[in-house]
Coordinates of N, CA and C in Angstrom, one line a residue:
X1 N -17.5 -0.2 3.1 CA -16.8 -0.2 2.3 C -17.1 0.6 0.0
X2 N -19.2 0.7 0.8 CA -19.2 2.0 -0.7 C -19.4 2.9 -0.8
X3 N -17.9 3.0 0.8 CA -17.8 4.7 0.0 C -16.7 5.0 -0.9
X4 N -15.9 3.7 -0.8 CA -14.8 3.3 -1.4 C -15.3 3.0 -2.8
X5 N -16.2 2.2 -2.9 CA -17.3 2.4 -4.5 C -17.1 3.2 -4.5
X6 N -18.0 4.3 -4.1 CA -18.6 5.6 -4.8 C -17.4 6.5 -5.1
X7 N -16.5 6.7 -4.4 CA -15.3 7.4 -4.9 C -14.8 7.0 -5.3
X8 N -14.7 5.4 -6.4 CA -14.3 5.0 -7.4 C -15.1 4.9 -8.7
X9 N -16.2 5.5 -8.7 CA -17.2 5.4 -9.8 C -17.4 7.0 -10.0
X10 N -16.4 8.1 -9.1 CA -16.0 9.5 -9.5 C -15.2 9.5 -10.0
X11 N -14.1 8.3 -9.4 CA -13.0 9.0 -10.6 C -12.7 8.4 -11.7
X12 N -13.3 8.0 -12.5 CA -13.3 7.9 -13.8 C -13.0 7.1 -14.0
X13 N -12.9 6.5 -15.7 CA -11.7 5.2 -16.8 C -11.0 5.8 -16.1
X14 N -10.7 4.4 -16.7 CA -8.8 4.3 -16.3 C -8.0 3.2 -17.5
X15 N -6.7 3.2 -17.3 CA -6.1 2.4 -18.8 C -5.6 0.8 -18.9
X16 N -5.4 0.9 -17.1 CA -4.9 -0.5 -16.4 C -3.4 -1.2 -16.9
X17 N -2.3 0.6 -17.5 CA -1.1 -0.3 -17.7 C -0.7 0.1 -16.3
X18 N -0.2 -0.7 -15.9 CA 1.0 -1.0 -15.4 C 3.1 -0.3 -15.8
X19 N 3.5 -0.3 -14.2 CA 4.5 0.2 -14.4 C 5.8 -0.3 -13.8
X20 N 6.6 -1.0 -14.9 CA 7.8 -2.1 -13.7 C 9.4 -1.0 -13.5
X21 N 9.9 -1.1 -12.2 CA 10.3 -1.1 -12.5 C 11.8 -1.1 -11.9
X22 N 11.7 -2.6 -12.3 CA 13.2 -3.2 -12.4 C 14.0 -4.1 -11.4
X23 N 14.9 -4.5 -11.1 CA 15.1 -4.5 -9.9 C 15.8 -3.1 -9.5
X24 N 15.5 -2.9 -8.1 CA 16.3 -2.1 -7.3 C 16.1 -2.2 -6.1
X25 N 17.4 -1.1 -5.4 CA 18.5 -1.8 -4.3 C 17.1 -1.0 -3.4
X26 N 17.7 -0.5 -1.7 CA 17.0 -0.4 -1.2 C 16.9 1.3 -1.3
X27 N 17.8 2.1 -1.8 CA 17.6 3.4 -2.0 C 16.5 3.5 -2.6
X28 N 16.6 2.6 -4.4 CA 15.3 2.8 -5.5 C 13.9 3.3 -5.2
X29 N 14.6 1.2 -4.1 CA 12.8 1.2 -3.3 C 12.3 2.9 -2.8
X30 N 13.0 2.9 -1.9 CA 12.9 4.2 -1.5 C 12.4 5.4 -2.1
X31 N 13.0 5.4 -3.2 CA 12.6 6.5 -4.2 C 12.0 6.8 -4.5
X32 N 11.2 5.6 -5.1 CA 10.0 5.6 -5.7 C 8.5 5.0 -4.7
X33 N 8.6 5.4 -3.1 CA 7.6 5.7 -2.4 C 7.7 6.5 -1.7
X34 N 8.9 7.6 -2.2 CA 8.5 8.8 -2.1 C 8.0 9.8 -3.3
X35 N 8.1 9.1 -4.3 CA 8.1 10.0 -5.8 C 6.5 9.0 -5.1
X36 N 5.1 8.3 -4.8 CA 4.8 8.0 -5.1 C 4.2 9.2 -3.3
X37 N 4.5 9.1 -3.0 CA 4.1 10.0 -2.0 C 3.6 11.4 -2.2
X38 N 3.7 11.7 -3.5 CA 3.9 13.0 -3.9 C 2.3 13.0 -4.4
X39 N 1.6 12.4 -4.6 CA 0.4 11.7 -5.9 C -0.5 11.5 -3.9
X40 N -0.4 10.9 -3.3 CA -0.4 9.9 -2.1 C -1.8 11.4 -1.2
X41 N -1.4 12.0 -1.4 CA -2.3 12.9 -0.3 C -3.2 13.5 -0.5
X42 N -3.7 12.4 -2.2 CA -6.0 12.8 -1.7 C -6.0 11.1 -0.5
X43 N -5.6 10.3 -0.4 CA -5.3 9.3 0.4 C -5.3 7.4 -1.4
X44 N -6.5 6.9 -0.1 CA -6.7 5.9 -1.6 C -6.6 4.2 -1.0
X45 N -6.6 2.9 -1.3 CA -6.2 2.1 -0.9 C -5.0 1.4 -1.8
X46 N -3.7 1.3 -1.8 CA -3.5 0.4 -1.8 C -2.6 -0.9 -0.8
X47 N -3.0 -2.5 -1.7 CA -1.8 -3.4 -1.7 C -0.7 -3.5 -1.5
X48 N 0.2 -3.8 -1.3 CA 1.6 -4.2 -1.1 C 1.8 -5.7 -0.6
X49 N 2.2 -6.3 -2.0 CA 1.9 -7.3 -2.5 C 4.1 -8.1 -2.8
X50 N 3.5 -9.5 -1.9 CA 5.5 -9.6 -2.0 C 5.9 -11.2 -1.1
X51 N 7.0 -11.8 -1.3 CA 7.2 -12.8 -0.6 C 7.7 -12.1 0.9
X52 N 8.1 -13.0 2.3 CA 8.0 -12.3 3.0 C 9.5 -11.7 2.5
X53 N 10.6 -10.5 2.9 CA 11.6 -10.4 3.2 C 11.6 -10.0 1.4
X54 N 10.0 -9.3 0.9 CA 11.0 -8.1 0.3 C 10.7 -6.9 -0.7
X55 N 10.1 -6.4 1.1 CA 10.9 -4.5 0.5 C 9.0 -3.8 1.0
X56 N 8.2 -5.0 1.1 CA 6.4 -4.4 1.5 C 6.3 -3.8 2.7
X57 N 7.0 -3.8 3.6 CA 6.8 -2.7 5.1 C 8.1 -1.7 4.7
X58 N 9.5 -1.5 4.2 CA 10.4 -0.9 3.5 C 9.4 -0.1 2.9
X59 N 8.8 -0.7 2.1 CA 8.3 0.3 1.1 C 7.1 1.1 1.7
X60 N 6.3 0.9 2.5 CA 5.3 1.6 3.8 C 6.3 2.5 4.8
X61 N 7.2 2.1 4.9 CA 8.4 2.5 6.0 C 7.8 4.5 5.5
X62 N 8.9 4.3 3.9 CA 9.5 5.2 3.1 C 8.7 6.2 2.9
X63 N 7.5 5.4 3.1 CA 6.1 5.8 2.2 C 5.7 7.1 3.4
X64 N 5.5 6.5 4.7 CA 4.3 7.0 5.5 C 5.1 8.5 5.6
X65 N 6.8 8.2 6.1 CA 7.5 8.8 6.8 C 7.4 10.1 5.5
X66 N 7.6 9.8 4.3 CA 7.5 11.3 2.9 C 6.7 11.6 2.8
X67 N 5.7 11.5 4.1 CA 3.8 12.1 4.1 C 4.3 12.9 4.1
X68 N 5.0 13.1 6.0 CA 5.2 13.6 6.8 C 5.1 12.9 8.5
X69 N 5.2 11.8 8.3 CA 4.4 11.2 9.8 C 6.0 11.6 10.5
X70 N 5.7 12.1 11.9 CA 7.0 12.6 12.1 C 7.1 11.2 13.6
X71 N 6.0 10.7 13.5 CA 7.1 9.0 14.3 C 7.6 8.0 14.1
X72 N 7.5 7.5 15.0 CA 8.4 5.9 14.6 C 7.4 5.8 13.5
X73 N 7.7 5.1 12.4 CA 6.4 4.3 11.8 C 7.8 2.9 11.9
X74 N 6.0 1.9 12.5 CA 6.4 0.7 13.4 C 5.1 -0.4 11.5
X75 N 6.6 -1.9 12.1 CA 5.5 -2.5 11.5 C 4.3 -3.0 12.2
X76 N 3.3 -3.2 11.2 CA 1.8 -3.6 11.9 C 2.5 -5.7 11.9
X77 N 3.8 -6.2 11.6 CA 3.1 -7.6 12.4 C 2.1 -8.5 12.9
X78 N 2.8 -7.7 13.8 CA 2.1 -8.4 15.5 C 0.7 -7.5 16.1
X79 N 0.5 -5.9 15.6 CA -0.2 -5.5 15.7 C -1.5 -5.1 14.8
X80 N -1.7 -6.5 13.6 CA -1.9 -6.6 12.4 C -2.6 -4.8 12.0
X81 N -2.6 -3.2 12.9 CA -2.9 -2.3 12.1 C -1.9 -1.1 13.2
X82 N -1.8 -0.1 12.2 CA -0.5 0.7 13.3 C -1.3 2.1 12.1
X83 N -1.8 3.4 12.7 CA -2.4 4.9 12.5 C -1.5 5.3 12.5
X84 N -1.2 6.6 11.2 CA -0.6 7.1 12.0 C -1.3 8.7 11.3
X85 N -1.3 9.7 11.7 CA -1.9 11.3 11.5 C -0.7 11.4 10.0
X86 N -1.0 12.1 8.7 CA 0.3 12.7 8.1 C -0.3 14.2 7.9
X87 N -0.5 15.0 7.6 CA -1.2 16.4 7.8 C -2.6 16.0 7.6
X88 N -3.6 16.4 7.0 CA -5.0 15.7 6.7 C -4.9 14.8 6.6
X89 N -4.4 13.9 6.8 CA -4.9 13.1 6.1 C -4.3 11.7 7.1
X90 N -5.7 10.5 7.4 CA -5.4 9.2 8.0 C -4.7 8.3 7.8
X91 N -3.5 7.7 7.4 CA -2.8 6.7 7.4 C -2.9 5.6 8.4
X92 N -3.4 4.2 7.7 CA -3.0 3.6 8.2 C -2.9 2.0 7.8
X93 N -1.7 1.5 8.8 CA -0.9 0.5 7.7 C -1.1 -0.8 8.6
X94 N -1.6 -1.5 7.8 CA -2.4 -2.7 7.5 C -0.7 -4.0 7.7
X95 N -1.1 -5.5 8.3 CA 0.2 -6.7 7.6 C -0.7 -7.2 8.2
X96 N -1.2 -8.1 7.4 CA -2.5 -9.3 6.9 C -1.8 -10.8 7.7
X97 N -0.2 -10.9 7.5 CA 0.4 -12.1 7.4 C -0.2 -13.2 8.5
X98 N -0.4 -12.5 9.3 CA -0.8 -13.5 10.9 C -2.2 -14.1 10.5
X99 N -2.7 -13.8 9.8 CA -4.7 -13.4 9.5 C -4.9 -15.1 8.4
X100 N -5.5 -15.8 9.2 CA -5.3 -17.3 9.0 C -6.7 -17.5 8.0
X101 N -8.1 -16.5 8.6 CA -9.4 -16.2 7.5 C -9.3 -15.0 7.3
X102 N -9.9 -14.2 6.4 CA -10.9 -12.9 6.8 C -11.3 -12.7 7.3
X103 N -12.4 -13.6 8.1 CA -13.2 -13.8 9.1 C -13.2 -13.1 10.0
X104 N -11.3 -13.0 10.6 CA -10.4 -12.6 11.2 C -10.6 -11.2 11.8
X105 N -11.2 -11.2 10.2 CA -11.2 -8.6 10.4 C -11.9 -8.7 10.8
X106 N -12.9 -9.0 11.2 CA -14.2 -8.5 11.2 C -14.5 -7.5 13.2
X107 N -13.9 -7.8 13.9 CA -13.3 -7.7 14.9 C -12.2 -6.3 14.6
X108 N -11.5 -5.8 14.6 CA -10.8 -5.0 13.9 C -11.4 -3.5 13.5
X109 N -12.6 -4.2 13.5 CA -13.5 -2.3 13.1 C -12.6 -1.4 11.2
X110 N -12.8 -2.7 11.0 CA -11.6 -1.8 9.5 C -13.0 -0.9 8.2
X111 N -14.2 -1.7 8.6 CA -14.9 -0.5 8.0 C -15.3 0.8 8.2
X112 N -14.2 0.8 9.3 CA -13.9 2.4 9.7 C -13.1 3.3 9.8
X113 N -12.0 2.6 8.4 CA -11.0 2.9 8.4 C -11.2 3.5 7.1
X114 N -11.9 3.0 6.0 CA -12.0 3.8 4.7 C -13.3 4.5 4.7
X115 N -12.5 5.9 4.7 CA -12.9 7.5 5.1 C -12.3 8.2 3.3
X116 N -12.8 8.7 3.2 CA -11.9 9.9 2.2 C -11.1 11.2 2.2
X117 N -10.7 10.2 2.9 CA -9.4 11.1 3.9 C -8.8 10.0 4.3
X118 N -8.3 8.9 3.7 CA -7.5 8.2 4.4 C -6.3 7.6 3.5
X119 N -5.2 6.4 3.5 CA -4.4 5.8 3.0 C -4.7 5.1 3.8
X120 N -4.9 3.7 3.1 CA -4.8 2.5 3.2 C -3.1 1.8 2.8
X121 N -2.6 0.9 3.9 CA -1.5 0.4 2.9 C -2.0 -0.9 4.3
X122 N -2.2 -2.1 2.5 CA -2.9 -3.7 3.4 C -1.4 -4.1 2.3
X123 N -0.4 -4.5 3.0 CA 0.3 -6.1 3.7 C -0.6 -7.1 3.1
X124 N -0.5 -8.7 2.3 CA -0.5 -9.5 2.4 C -2.5 -9.0 2.8
X125 N -2.8 -8.9 0.8 CA -4.3 -8.5 1.2 C -4.9 -9.5 0.8
X126 N -4.3 -10.5 -0.2 CA -5.2 -11.8 -0.2 C -5.8 -12.5 0.9
X127 N -4.9 -12.4 2.6 CA -6.0 -12.9 3.6 C -6.5 -12.1 3.7
X128 N -7.7 -11.3 3.2 CA -8.9 -10.0 3.3 C -9.0 -10.3 3.3
X129 N -9.2 -11.1 1.7 CA -10.9 -10.9 0.8 C -11.4 -11.4 0.9
X130 N -12.2 -10.6 0.4 CA -14.2 -10.1 0.8 C -14.5 -9.2 2.1
X131 N -12.8 -8.6 3.0 CA -13.1 -8.2 3.6 C -12.3 -6.1 4.2
X132 N -11.7 -6.5 2.7 CA -10.7 -4.7 2.2 C -11.8 -4.2 0.3
X133 N -11.3 -3.7 1.1 CA -12.4 -2.3 -0.2 C -11.4 -2.5 -1.2
X134 N -12.3 -2.7 -2.7 CA -10.9 -2.9 -4.0 C -9.5 -2.1 -3.4
X135 N -8.6 -2.3 -4.4 CA -7.5 -1.3 -4.3 C -7.8 0.0 -5.7
X136 N -6.8 0.9 -5.5 CA -6.8 1.3 -6.3 C -5.6 1.6 -6.9
X137 N -4.0 0.6 -6.4 CA -3.1 0.2 -6.7 C -2.8 -0.8 -5.6
X138 N -1.7 -2.0 -7.3 CA -1.6 -3.2 -6.6 C 0.2 -2.9 -6.7
X139 N 1.3 -2.9 -5.8 CA 2.7 -2.8 -5.7 C 2.7 -4.4 -5.4
X140 N 3.6 -4.5 -6.6 CA 4.1 -5.9 -6.5 C 4.9 -6.2 -6.1
X141 N 6.4 -6.5 -5.3 CA 6.9 -6.6 -4.9 C 8.1 -8.3 -5.3
X142 N 9.4 -8.5 -5.3 CA 9.4 -10.0 -5.3 C 11.0 -10.2 -5.7
X143 N 11.8 -11.1 -5.1 CA 13.0 -11.0 -4.0 C 14.3 -11.1 -5.8
X144 N 14.7 -10.6 -6.6 CA 15.7 -9.9 -7.3 C 17.6 -10.0 -6.8
X145 N 17.5 -11.4 -6.4 CA 19.4 -11.2 -5.6 C 19.1 -10.5 -4.0
X146 N 19.6 -9.7 -3.9 CA 19.4 -8.6 -3.0 C 19.2 -7.3 -3.6
X147 N 18.6 -7.1 -5.0 CA 17.1 -6.1 -4.8 C 16.0 -7.1 -5.3
X148 N 15.0 -5.7 -5.0 CA 13.8 -5.8 -5.5 C 13.1 -5.5 -7.3
X149 N 12.1 -6.1 -7.6 CA 11.3 -6.2 -8.6 C 10.4 -5.3 -8.3
X150 N 9.6 -4.2 -9.1 CA 8.8 -3.5 -8.6 C 7.6 -3.8 -9.7
X151 N 6.6 -3.8 -9.4 CA 5.9 -3.1 -10.6 C 4.5 -3.0 -9.8
X152 N 4.0 -1.5 -10.6 CA 2.6 -1.3 -10.0 C 1.8 -1.1 -11.1
X153 N 0.5 -1.7 -10.7 CA -0.5 -1.8 -11.6 C -2.2 -1.5 -11.1
X154 N -2.1 -0.1 -11.5 CA -3.3 0.7 -11.0 C -4.8 -0.9 -10.7
X155 N -6.0 0.0 -10.1 CA -6.6 -0.4 -10.6 C -8.4 0.4 -10.4
X156 N -8.1 1.8 -10.5 CA -8.7 3.0 -10.4 C -8.0 4.4 -11.3
X157 N -8.7 5.1 -11.3 CA -8.6 6.4 -12.0 C -7.1 6.7 -10.8
X158 N -8.0 6.1 -9.6 CA -7.2 7.5 -8.5 C -5.5 7.0 -9.1
X159 N -5.8 5.2 -9.2 CA -4.1 4.8 -9.2 C -3.9 4.5 -10.3
X160 N -3.8 4.8 -11.4 CA -3.9 5.6 -12.5 C -2.8 7.0 -12.5
X161 N -3.5 8.0 -11.8 CA -2.7 8.4 -11.1 C -1.9 8.3 -10.3
X162 N -1.2 7.5 -9.8 CA -0.7 7.5 -8.7 C 0.3 7.1 -9.0
X163 N 0.1 5.9 -10.3 CA 1.6 5.2 -11.1 C 2.3 5.7 -11.9
X164 N 1.0 7.8 -12.4 CA 1.6 8.8 -13.2 C 2.2 9.1 -12.1
X165 N 3.0 9.4 -11.4 CA 3.8 9.7 -10.0 C 5.0 9.7 -9.9
X166 N 4.5 7.8 -9.9 CA 6.1 6.4 -9.9 C 7.1 6.6 -10.8
X167 N 6.0 7.2 -11.8 CA 6.6 6.6 -13.0 C 7.5 8.0 -14.0
X168 N 7.8 8.7 -13.3 CA 8.4 9.7 -13.1 C 10.2 9.2 -12.8
X169 N 10.5 8.2 -11.8 CA 11.4 7.8 -11.7 C 12.3 6.8 -12.6
X170 N 12.9 7.2 -13.0 CA 13.4 6.5 -14.0 C 13.2 5.0 -13.6
X171 N 13.5 4.1 -14.6 CA 13.1 1.9 -14.4 C 14.6 2.3 -13.9
X172 N 16.3 2.7 -13.9 CA 16.5 1.8 -13.5 C 17.4 3.0 -12.1
X173 N 16.5 3.0 -11.4 CA 16.6 3.8 -10.1 C 16.6 2.9 -8.6
X174 N 18.0 3.6 -8.7 CA 18.9 2.8 -7.2 C 20.5 1.6 -7.8
X175 N 20.0 1.2 -9.4 CA 20.8 0.8 -9.1 C 22.1 1.1 -9.7

């Protein structure tokens, strides 16, 4: 956690402006993830928040595939964590839905994941409060009929750069 905090300190100030994609279909959701991948090569911590079926895993799968993960990207719902290699980047996808208490995460060795060359995607981050490093970016997903509303909220200077990468995707992407 200290390494993540030091990295954020070096990253500089941020404005905190969020980006709203509006309601997008699945191809639009994947287009946003693909665009995010262009800036996620330096790693970081991204929280994916939303109800069941809101698009978190679909988004993570598209992002990891766009980063160059060549193997099948599996949902970590039962394993809690799946780790991939994407070029020089270690990518860790966590799904904390089945965690009842953040203390249960101690045995996973999560502190070993927070390295400078790692991208950490966390679904259901609220279940890991106190055991996770702060997010660089929080992506909120909400059901909107057969579409998903997507809002990206930066939490660090790195998060600002990530939002900058996806903000070039038209708000009407996938409509």
